[in-house]
Amino acid sequence: MADPIQNKRGYLRQVQQEQAQKKRELMSQQKEDMKSLRQYYSEEGKKVDSESAAAVNHIKSQGGDAKQMRMERMQQAQEQREARQQEVDEMRAERSSGLRSPASRAEDNGGEVEESSVDKKSLYNRKAMKAAPVTQNYETKESDDFYRVKNRGSRVSENNQGYVIEAYAPEHEKDNLRVSIHRNKAVVSGQRKFGDEAVDGNKTMRTNNFQTFREEFNLGRPVTSEGITRERVGDFVRFTIPKLEAMSGDEDE
């Protein structure tokens, strides 16, 4: 009985020793890993610091260059202003000398009278400096056809059976017409639209036009929309509208 128990205890001790050894190895490995990680991140931090320092130095150097460029541009602008001011002063001096009397100029030239070419030049310059008159060539509402009521040339006639309305409609607009009846009135209405584009050099122009039209005819007698006929006659659409009394007479018969 003693031997199996001792063997079991020996086996347990062996297992415990192996587990303890594995724990020690694992802890040692973890320490090595932590050391490697600390070293890695330390090196990476140094790299970042060096790159940041280089970037800061680069920005500072660029800032110095930009400042130098701004100073140079300011100096160039100042020189340009001084040159323009000098030109203005010279022009003023020329004009003032040109407007002086011939006698005063003769005194400066030792008694010799100059020709009046300077006066003519000064007068020419003053005329050239005057603004050209602004002219307006646009049409007004009164003269622009866009704002005018157009007579389309439609006409109406009467016979015993009814009324005949001939409404103007060219071939490309013949399908845009319609007629409606209101007691003793007939209304012819329609619409048309058009869009176009043209190119003139580097300019592209577009126009879109939309127009509605309405013609109302006051008829002498009441009419009806039943039995209206429509036919094409030249540039006109002919609507034949029966009189109400004629339709009633036909029904009585």
mmCIF file with all atom_site columns, N, CA and C in Angstrom, residues 156-216:
data_model
loop_
_atom_site.group_PDB
_atom_site.id
_atom_site.type_symbol
_atom_site.label_atom_id
_atom_site.label_alt_id
_atom_site.label_comp_id
_atom_site.label_asym_id
_atom_site.label_entity_id
_atom_site.label_seq_id
_atom_site.pdbx_PDB_ins_code
_atom_site.Cartn_x
_atom_site.Cartn_y
_atom_site.Cartn_z
_atom_site.occupancy
_atom_site.B_iso_or_equiv
_atom_site.pdbx_formal_charge
_atom_site.auth_seq_id
_atom_site.auth_comp_id
_atom_site.auth_asym_id
_atom_site.auth_atom_id
_atom_site.pdbx_PDB_model_num
ATOM 1   N N  . VAL A 1 156 ? -64.157 86.408 -89.250 1.00 0.00 ? 156 VAL A N  1
ATOM 2   C CA . VAL A 1 156 ? -65.384 85.664 -88.998 1.00 0.00 ? 156 VAL A CA 1
ATOM 3   C C  . VAL A 1 156 ? -66.446 86.087 -90.011 1.00 0.00 ? 156 VAL A C  1
ATOM 4   N N  . SER A 1 157 ? -67.265 85.132 -90.418 1.00 0.00 ? 157 SER A N  1
ATOM 5   C CA . SER A 1 157 ? -68.391 85.393 -91.328 1.00 0.00 ? 157 SER A CA 1
ATOM 6   C C  . SER A 1 157 ? -69.598 84.596 -90.843 1.00 0.00 ? 157 SER A C  1
ATOM 7   N N  . GLU A 1 158 ? -70.793 84.989 -91.323 1.00 0.00 ? 158 GLU A N  1
ATOM 8   C CA . GLU A 1 158 ? -72.041 84.381 -90.851 1.00 0.00 ? 158 GLU A CA 1
ATOM 9   C C  . GLU A 1 158 ? -72.867 83.898 -92.032 1.00 0.00 ? 158 GLU A C  1
ATOM 10  N N  . ASN A 1 159 ? -73.597 82.781 -91.836 1.00 0.00 ? 159 ASN A N  1
ATOM 11  C CA . ASN A 1 159 ? -74.579 82.314 -92.807 1.00 0.00 ? 159 ASN A CA 1
ATOM 12  C C  . ASN A 1 159 ? -75.807 81.828 -92.035 1.00 0.00 ? 159 ASN A C  1
ATOM 13  N N  . ASN A 1 160 ? -76.757 81.259 -92.736 1.00 0.00 ? 160 ASN A N  1
ATOM 14  C CA . ASN A 1 160 ? -78.002 80.856 -92.088 1.00 0.00 ? 160 ASN A CA 1
ATOM 15  C C  . ASN A 1 160 ? -77.798 79.753 -91.059 1.00 0.00 ? 160 ASN A C  1
ATOM 16  N N  . GLN A 1 161 ? -76.810 78.916 -91.261 1.00 0.00 ? 161 GLN A N  1
ATOM 17  C CA . GLN A 1 161 ? -76.607 77.771 -90.385 1.00 0.00 ? 161 GLN A CA 1
ATOM 18  C C  . GLN A 1 161 ? -75.694 78.071 -89.192 1.00 0.00 ? 161 GLN A C  1
ATOM 19  N N  . GLY A 1 162 ? -74.849 79.080 -89.322 1.00 0.00 ? 162 GLY A N  1
ATOM 20  C CA . GLY A 1 162 ? -73.933 79.367 -88.230 1.00 0.00 ? 162 GLY A CA 1
ATOM 21  C C  . GLY A 1 162 ? -72.877 80.388 -88.611 1.00 0.00 ? 162 GLY A C  1
ATOM 22  N N  . TYR A 1 163 ? -71.718 80.262 -87.959 1.00 0.00 ? 163 TYR A N  1
ATOM 23  C CA . TYR A 1 163 ? -70.622 81.204 -88.156 1.00 0.00 ? 163 TYR A CA 1
ATOM 24  C C  . TYR A 1 163 ? -69.377 80.435 -88.612 1.00 0.00 ? 163 TYR A C  1
ATOM 25  N N  . VAL A 1 164 ? -68.585 81.121 -89.413 1.00 0.00 ? 164 VAL A N  1
ATOM 26  C CA . VAL A 1 164 ? -67.335 80.537 -89.907 1.00 0.00 ? 164 VAL A CA 1
ATOM 27  C C  . VAL A 1 164 ? -66.181 81.429 -89.438 1.00 0.00 ? 164 VAL A C  1
ATOM 28  N N  . ILE A 1 165 ? -65.291 80.860 -88.660 1.00 0.00 ? 165 ILE A N  1
ATOM 29  C CA . ILE A 1 165 ? -64.108 81.586 -88.185 1.00 0.00 ? 165 ILE A CA 1
ATOM 30  C C  . ILE A 1 165 ? -62.887 81.009 -88.885 1.00 0.00 ? 165 ILE A C  1
ATOM 31  N N  . GLU A 1 166 ? -62.157 81.872 -89.557 1.00 0.00 ? 166 GLU A N  1
ATOM 32  C CA . GLU A 1 166 ? -60.900 81.481 -90.200 1.00 0.00 ? 166 GLU A CA 1
ATOM 33  C C  . GLU A 1 166 ? -59.752 82.061 -89.364 1.00 0.00 ? 166 GLU A C  1
ATOM 34  N N  . ALA A 1 167 ? -59.099 81.202 -88.610 1.00 0.00 ? 167 ALA A N  1
ATOM 35  C CA . ALA A 1 167 ? -58.022 81.609 -87.704 1.00 0.00 ? 167 ALA A CA 1
ATOM 36  C C  . ALA A 1 167 ? -56.676 81.363 -88.367 1.00 0.00 ? 167 ALA A C  1
ATOM 37  N N  . TYR A 1 168 ? -55.832 82.393 -88.322 1.00 0.00 ? 168 TYR A N  1
ATOM 38  C CA . TYR A 1 168 ? -54.511 82.281 -88.951 1.00 0.00 ? 168 TYR A CA 1
ATOM 39  C C  . TYR A 1 168 ? -53.650 81.285 -88.176 1.00 0.00 ? 168 TYR A C  1
ATOM 40  N N  . ALA A 1 169 ? -53.053 80.370 -88.920 1.00 0.00 ? 169 ALA A N  1
ATOM 41  C CA . ALA A 1 169 ? -52.143 79.387 -88.324 1.00 0.00 ? 169 ALA A CA 1
ATOM 42  C C  . ALA A 1 169 ? -51.281 78.810 -89.426 1.00 0.00 ? 169 ALA A C  1
ATOM 43  N N  . PRO A 1 170 ? -50.007 79.188 -89.510 1.00 0.00 ? 170 PRO A N  1
ATOM 44  C CA . PRO A 1 170 ? -49.125 78.603 -90.526 1.00 0.00 ? 170 PRO A CA 1
ATOM 45  C C  . PRO A 1 170 ? -48.974 77.101 -90.316 1.00 0.00 ? 170 PRO A C  1
ATOM 46  N N  . GLU A 1 171 ? -48.387 76.455 -91.285 1.00 0.00 ? 171 GLU A N  1
ATOM 47  C CA . GLU A 1 171 ? -48.331 74.998 -91.289 1.00 0.00 ? 171 GLU A CA 1
ATOM 48  C C  . GLU A 1 171 ? -47.720 74.433 -90.003 1.00 0.00 ? 171 GLU A C  1
ATOM 49  N N  . HIS A 1 172 ? -46.665 75.082 -89.505 1.00 0.00 ? 172 HIS A N  1
ATOM 50  C CA . HIS A 1 172 ? -45.985 74.540 -88.328 1.00 0.00 ? 172 HIS A CA 1
ATOM 51  C C  . HIS A 1 172 ? -46.715 74.854 -87.026 1.00 0.00 ? 172 HIS A C  1
ATOM 52  N N  . GLU A 1 173 ? -47.844 75.611 -87.102 1.00 0.00 ? 173 GLU A N  1
ATOM 53  C CA . GLU A 1 173 ? -48.602 75.927 -85.898 1.00 0.00 ? 173 GLU A CA 1
ATOM 54  C C  . GLU A 1 173 ? -50.050 75.467 -85.977 1.00 0.00 ? 173 GLU A C  1
ATOM 55  N N  . LYS A 1 174 ? -50.388 74.728 -87.003 1.00 0.00 ? 174 LYS A N  1
ATOM 56  C CA . LYS A 1 174 ? -51.794 74.380 -87.220 1.00 0.00 ? 174 LYS A CA 1
ATOM 57  C C  . LYS A 1 174 ? -52.355 73.498 -86.109 1.00 0.00 ? 174 LYS A C  1
ATOM 58  N N  . ASP A 1 175 ? -51.514 72.714 -85.458 1.00 0.00 ? 175 ASP A N  1
ATOM 59  C CA . ASP A 1 175 ? -51.999 71.814 -84.413 1.00 0.00 ? 175 ASP A CA 1
ATOM 60  C C  . ASP A 1 175 ? -52.053 72.477 -83.043 1.00 0.00 ? 175 ASP A C  1
ATOM 61  N N  . ASN A 1 176 ? -51.667 73.746 -82.956 1.00 0.00 ? 176 ASN A N  1
ATOM 62  C CA . ASN A 1 176 ? -51.644 74.433 -81.665 1.00 0.00 ? 176 ASN A CA 1
ATOM 63  C C  . ASN A 1 176 ? -52.921 75.220 -81.394 1.00 0.00 ? 176 ASN A C  1
ATOM 64  N N  . LEU A 1 177 ? -53.871 75.224 -82.343 1.00 0.00 ? 177 LEU A N  1
ATOM 65  C CA . LEU A 1 177 ? -55.096 76.011 -82.199 1.00 0.00 ? 177 LEU A CA 1
ATOM 66  C C  . LEU A 1 177 ? -56.200 75.186 -81.557 1.00 0.00 ? 177 LEU A C  1
ATOM 67  N N  . ARG A 1 178 ? -57.034 75.861 -80.782 1.00 0.00 ? 178 ARG A N  1
ATOM 68  C CA . ARG A 1 178 ? -58.242 75.244 -80.254 1.00 0.00 ? 178 ARG A CA 1
ATOM 69  C C  . ARG A 1 178 ? -59.331 76.315 -80.174 1.00 0.00 ? 178 ARG A C  1
ATOM 70  N N  . VAL A 1 179 ? -60.580 75.901 -80.249 1.00 0.00 ? 179 VAL A N  1
ATOM 71  C CA . VAL A 1 179 ? -61.711 76.819 -80.181 1.00 0.00 ? 179 VAL A CA 1
ATOM 72  C C  . VAL A 1 179 ? -62.627 76.370 -79.050 1.00 0.00 ? 179 VAL A C  1
ATOM 73  N N  . SER A 1 180 ? -63.154 77.337 -78.318 1.00 0.00 ? 180 SER A N  1
ATOM 74  C CA . SER A 1 180 ? -64.106 77.052 -77.241 1.00 0.00 ? 180 SER A CA 1
ATOM 75  C C  . SER A 1 180 ? -65.300 77.985 -77.382 1.00 0.00 ? 180 SER A C  1
ATOM 76  N N  . ILE A 1 181 ? -66.475 77.524 -76.936 1.00 0.00 ? 181 ILE A N  1
ATOM 77  C CA . ILE A 1 181 ? -67.732 78.248 -77.099 1.00 0.00 ? 181 ILE A CA 1
ATOM 78  C C  . ILE A 1 181 ? -68.262 78.649 -75.729 1.00 0.00 ? 181 ILE A C  1
ATOM 79  N N  . HIS A 1 182 ? -68.689 79.917 -75.625 1.00 0.00 ? 182 HIS A N  1
ATOM 80  C CA . HIS A 1 182 ? -69.317 80.443 -74.416 1.00 0.00 ? 182 HIS A CA 1
ATOM 81  C C  . HIS A 1 182 ? -70.558 81.238 -74.834 1.00 0.00 ? 182 HIS A C  1
ATOM 82  N N  . ARG A 1 183 ? -71.715 80.542 -74.903 1.00 0.00 ? 183 ARG A N  1
ATOM 83  C CA . ARG A 1 183 ? -72.984 81.135 -75.342 1.00 0.00 ? 183 ARG A CA 1
ATOM 84  C C  . ARG A 1 183 ? -72.841 81.744 -76.733 1.00 0.00 ? 183 ARG A C  1
ATOM 85  N N  . ASN A 1 184 ? -72.816 83.091 -76.783 1.00 0.00 ? 184 ASN A N  1
ATOM 86  C CA . ASN A 1 184 ? -72.708 83.729 -78.099 1.00 0.00 ? 184 ASN A CA 1
ATOM 87  C C  . ASN A 1 184 ? -71.286 84.229 -78.380 1.00 0.00 ? 184 ASN A C  1
ATOM 88  N N  . LYS A 1 185 ? -70.299 83.591 -77.755 1.00 0.00 ? 185 LYS A N  1
ATOM 89  C CA . LYS A 1 185 ? -68.903 83.968 -77.978 1.00 0.00 ? 185 LYS A CA 1
ATOM 90  C C  . LYS A 1 185 ? -68.107 82.733 -78.379 1.00 0.00 ? 185 LYS A C  1
ATOM 91  N N  . ALA A 1 186 ? -67.152 82.961 -79.259 1.00 0.00 ? 186 ALA A N  1
ATOM 92  C CA . ALA A 1 186 ? -66.213 81.916 -79.661 1.00 0.00 ? 186 ALA A CA 1
ATOM 93  C C  . ALA A 1 186 ? -64.796 82.414 -79.375 1.00 0.00 ? 186 ALA A C  1
ATOM 94  N N  . VAL A 1 187 ? -64.003 81.580 -78.735 1.00 0.00 ? 187 VAL A N  1
ATOM 95  C CA . VAL A 1 187 ? -62.639 81.961 -78.365 1.00 0.00 ? 187 VAL A CA 1
ATOM 96  C C  . VAL A 1 187 ? -61.665 81.017 -79.064 1.00 0.00 ? 187 VAL A C  1
ATOM 97  N N  . VAL A 1 188 ? -60.773 81.599 -79.853 1.00 0.00 ? 188 VAL A N  1
ATOM 98  C CA . VAL A 1 188 ? -59.702 80.848 -80.496 1.00 0.00 ? 188 VAL A CA 1
ATOM 99  C C  . VAL A 1 188 ? -58.412 81.138 -79.726 1.00 0.00 ? 188 VAL A C  1
ATOM 100 N N  . SER A 1 189 ? -57.753 80.115 -79.251 1.00 0.00 ? 189 SER A N  1
ATOM 101 C CA . SER A 1 189 ? -56.547 80.305 -78.444 1.00 0.00 ? 189 SER A CA 1
ATOM 102 C C  . SER A 1 189 ? -55.495 79.285 -78.852 1.00 0.00 ? 189 SER A C  1
ATOM 103 N N  . GLY A 1 190 ? -54.284 79.554 -78.413 1.00 0.00 ? 190 GLY A N  1
ATOM 104 C CA . GLY A 1 190 ? -53.182 78.654 -78.728 1.00 0.00 ? 190 GLY A CA 1
ATOM 105 C C  . GLY A 1 190 ? -51.892 79.144 -78.097 1.00 0.00 ? 190 GLY A C  1
ATOM 106 N N  . GLN A 1 191 ? -50.830 78.464 -78.393 1.00 0.00 ? 191 GLN A N  1
ATOM 107 C CA . GLN A 1 191 ? -49.526 78.839 -77.869 1.00 0.00 ? 191 GLN A CA 1
ATOM 108 C C  . GLN A 1 191 ? -48.437 78.379 -78.835 1.00 0.00 ? 191 GLN A C  1
ATOM 109 N N  . ARG A 1 192 ? -47.298 78.994 -78.686 1.00 0.00 ? 192 ARG A N  1
ATOM 110 C CA . ARG A 1 192 ? -46.145 78.594 -79.491 1.00 0.00 ? 192 ARG A CA 1
ATOM 111 C C  . ARG A 1 192 ? -44.882 78.917 -78.709 1.00 0.00 ? 192 ARG A C  1
ATOM 112 N N  . LYS A 1 193 ? -43.850 78.138 -78.968 1.00 0.00 ? 193 LYS A N  1
ATOM 113 C CA . LYS A 1 193 ? -42.583 78.340 -78.286 1.00 0.00 ? 193 LYS A CA 1
ATOM 114 C C  . LYS A 1 193 ? -41.442 77.992 -79.229 1.00 0.00 ? 193 LYS A C  1
ATOM 115 N N  . PHE A 1 194 ? -40.281 78.573 -78.916 1.00 0.00 ? 194 PHE A N  1
ATOM 116 C CA . PHE A 1 194 ? -39.130 78.362 -79.786 1.00 0.00 ? 194 PHE A CA 1
ATOM 117 C C  . PHE A 1 194 ? -37.861 78.645 -78.993 1.00 0.00 ? 194 PHE A C  1
ATOM 118 N N  . GLY A 1 195 ? -36.866 77.820 -79.186 1.00 0.00 ? 195 GLY A N  1
ATOM 119 C CA . GLY A 1 195 ? -35.557 78.031 -78.573 1.00 0.00 ? 195 GLY A CA 1
ATOM 120 C C  . GLY A 1 195 ? -34.464 77.850 -79.609 1.00 0.00 ? 195 GLY A C  1
ATOM 121 N N  . ASP A 1 196 ? -33.447 78.708 -79.545 1.00 0.00 ? 196 ASP A N  1
ATOM 122 C CA . ASP A 1 196 ? -32.370 78.634 -80.531 1.00 0.00 ? 196 ASP A CA 1
ATOM 123 C C  . ASP A 1 196 ? -31.066 79.029 -79.867 1.00 0.00 ? 196 ASP A C  1
ATOM 124 N N  . GLU A 1 197 ? -29.982 78.692 -80.533 1.00 0.00 ? 197 GLU A N  1
ATOM 125 C CA . GLU A 1 197 ? -28.646 78.972 -80.022 1.00 0.00 ? 197 GLU A CA 1
ATOM 126 C C  . GLU A 1 197 ? -27.755 79.402 -81.173 1.00 0.00 ? 197 GLU A C  1
ATOM 127 N N  . ALA A 1 198 ? -26.912 80.391 -80.908 1.00 0.00 ? 198 ALA A N  1
ATOM 128 C CA . ALA A 1 198 ? -25.974 80.877 -81.925 1.00 0.00 ? 198 ALA A CA 1
ATOM 129 C C  . ALA A 1 198 ? -24.636 81.141 -81.257 1.00 0.00 ? 198 ALA A C  1
ATOM 130 N N  . VAL A 1 199 ? -23.559 80.979 -82.030 1.00 0.00 ? 199 VAL A N  1
ATOM 131 C CA . VAL A 1 199 ? -22.204 81.190 -81.532 1.00 0.00 ? 199 VAL A CA 1
ATOM 132 C C  . VAL A 1 199 ? -21.573 82.323 -82.324 1.00 0.00 ? 199 VAL A C  1
ATOM 133 N N  . ASP A 1 200 ? -21.047 83.310 -81.598 1.00 0.00 ? 200 ASP A N  1
ATOM 134 C CA . ASP A 1 200 ? -20.376 84.446 -82.217 1.00 0.00 ? 200 ASP A CA 1
ATOM 135 C C  . ASP A 1 200 ? -18.999 84.586 -81.575 1.00 0.00 ? 200 ASP A C  1
ATOM 136 N N  . GLY A 1 201 ? -17.998 84.022 -82.224 1.00 0.00 ? 201 GLY A N  1
ATOM 137 C CA . GLY A 1 201 ? -16.652 84.066 -81.661 1.00 0.00 ? 201 GLY A CA 1
ATOM 138 C C  . GLY A 1 201 ? -16.582 83.234 -80.388 1.00 0.00 ? 201 GLY A C  1
ATOM 139 N N  . ASN A 1 202 ? -16.217 83.885 -79.283 1.00 0.00 ? 202 ASN A N  1
ATOM 140 C CA . ASN A 1 202 ? -16.133 83.181 -78.007 1.00 0.00 ? 202 ASN A CA 1
ATOM 141 C C  . ASN A 1 202 ? -17.387 83.364 -77.169 1.00 0.00 ? 202 ASN A C  1
ATOM 142 N N  . LYS A 1 203 ? -18.461 83.806 -77.795 1.00 0.00 ? 203 LYS A N  1
ATOM 143 C CA . LYS A 1 203 ? -19.720 84.046 -77.077 1.00 0.00 ? 203 LYS A CA 1
ATOM 144 C C  . LYS A 1 203 ? -20.804 83.130 -77.615 1.00 0.00 ? 203 LYS A C  1
ATOM 145 N N  . THR A 1 204 ? -21.531 82.466 -76.719 1.00 0.00 ? 204 THR A N  1
ATOM 146 C CA . THR A 1 204 ? -22.659 81.612 -77.086 1.00 0.00 ? 204 THR A CA 1
ATOM 147 C C  . THR A 1 204 ? -23.942 82.263 -76.593 1.00 0.00 ? 204 THR A C  1
ATOM 148 N N  . MET A 1 205 ? -24.899 82.436 -77.505 1.00 0.00 ? 205 MET A N  1
ATOM 149 C CA . MET A 1 205 ? -26.157 83.103 -77.179 1.00 0.00 ? 205 MET A CA 1
ATOM 150 C C  . MET A 1 205 ? -27.298 82.106 -77.280 1.00 0.00 ? 205 MET A C  1
ATOM 151 N N  . ARG A 1 206 ? -28.212 82.155 -76.324 1.00 0.00 ? 206 ARG A N  1
ATOM 152 C CA . ARG A 1 206 ? -29.389 81.290 -76.329 1.00 0.00 ? 206 ARG A CA 1
ATOM 153 C C  . ARG A 1 206 ? -30.637 82.137 -76.119 1.00 0.00 ? 206 ARG A C  1
ATOM 154 N N  . THR A 1 207 ? -31.679 81.820 -76.847 1.00 0.00 ? 207 THR A N  1
ATOM 155 C CA . THR A 1 207 ? -32.958 82.514 -76.727 1.00 0.00 ? 207 THR A CA 1
ATOM 156 C C  . THR A 1 207 ? -34.068 81.484 -76.612 1.00 0.00 ? 207 THR A C  1
ATOM 157 N N  . ASN A 1 208 ? -34.957 81.679 -75.638 1.00 0.00 ? 208 ASN A N  1
ATOM 158 C CA . ASN A 1 208 ? -36.119 80.823 -75.460 1.00 0.00 ? 208 ASN A CA 1
ATOM 159 C C  . ASN A 1 208 ? -37.359 81.712 -75.416 1.00 0.00 ? 208 ASN A C  1
ATOM 160 N N  . ASN A 1 209 ? -38.247 81.535 -76.382 1.00 0.00 ? 209 ASN A N  1
ATOM 161 C CA . ASN A 1 209 ? -39.459 82.336 -76.475 1.00 0.00 ? 209 ASN A CA 1
ATOM 162 C C  . ASN A 1 209 ? -40.678 81.450 -76.259 1.00 0.00 ? 209 ASN A C  1
ATOM 163 N N  . PHE A 1 210 ? -41.624 81.948 -75.483 1.00 0.00 ? 210 PHE A N  1
ATOM 164 C CA . PHE A 1 210 ? -42.886 81.251 -75.263 1.00 0.00 ? 210 PHE A CA 1
ATOM 165 C C  . PHE A 1 210 ? -44.004 82.290 -75.325 1.00 0.00 ? 210 PHE A C  1
ATOM 166 N N  . GLN A 1 211 ? -45.024 82.018 -76.120 1.00 0.00 ? 211 GLN A N  1
ATOM 167 C CA . GLN A 1 211 ? -46.090 83.001 -76.330 1.00 0.00 ? 211 GLN A CA 1
ATOM 168 C C  . GLN A 1 211 ? -47.437 82.286 -76.373 1.00 0.00 ? 211 GLN A C  1
ATOM 169 N N  . THR A 1 212 ? -48.422 82.875 -75.706 1.00 0.00 ? 212 THR A N  1
ATOM 170 C CA . THR A 1 212 ? -49.807 82.422 -75.820 1.00 0.00 ? 212 THR A CA 1
ATOM 171 C C  . THR A 1 212 ? -50.611 83.511 -76.516 1.00 0.00 ? 212 THR A C  1
ATOM 172 N N  . PHE A 1 213 ? -51.636 83.106 -77.234 1.00 0.00 ? 213 PHE A N  1
ATOM 173 C CA . PHE A 1 213 ? -52.486 84.091 -77.912 1.00 0.00 ? 213 PHE A CA 1
ATOM 174 C C  . PHE A 1 213 ? -53.941 83.670 -77.757 1.00 0.00 ? 213 PHE A C  1
ATOM 175 N N  . ARG A 1 214 ? -54.830 84.660 -77.817 1.00 0.00 ? 214 ARG A N  1
ATOM 176 C CA . ARG A 1 214 ? -56.261 84.433 -77.601 1.00 0.00 ? 214 ARG A CA 1
ATOM 177 C C  . ARG A 1 214 ? -57.030 85.476 -78.399 1.00 0.00 ? 214 ARG A C  1
ATOM 178 N N  . GLU A 1 215 ? -57.972 85.014 -79.185 1.00 0.00 ? 215 GLU A N  1
ATOM 179 C CA . GLU A 1 215 ? -58.845 85.899 -79.973 1.00 0.00 ? 215 GLU A CA 1
ATOM 180 C C  . GLU A 1 215 ? -60.299 85.548 -79.645 1.00 0.00 ? 215 GLU A C  1
ATOM 181 N N  . GLU A 1 216 ? -61.022 86.537 -79.185 1.00 0.00 ? 216 GLU A N  1
ATOM 182 C CA . GLU A 1 216 ? -62.415 86.332 -78.775 1.00 0.00 ? 216 GLU A CA 1
ATOM 183 C C  . GLU A 1 216 ? -63.345 87.021 -79.772 1.00 0.00 ? 216 GLU A C  1
#
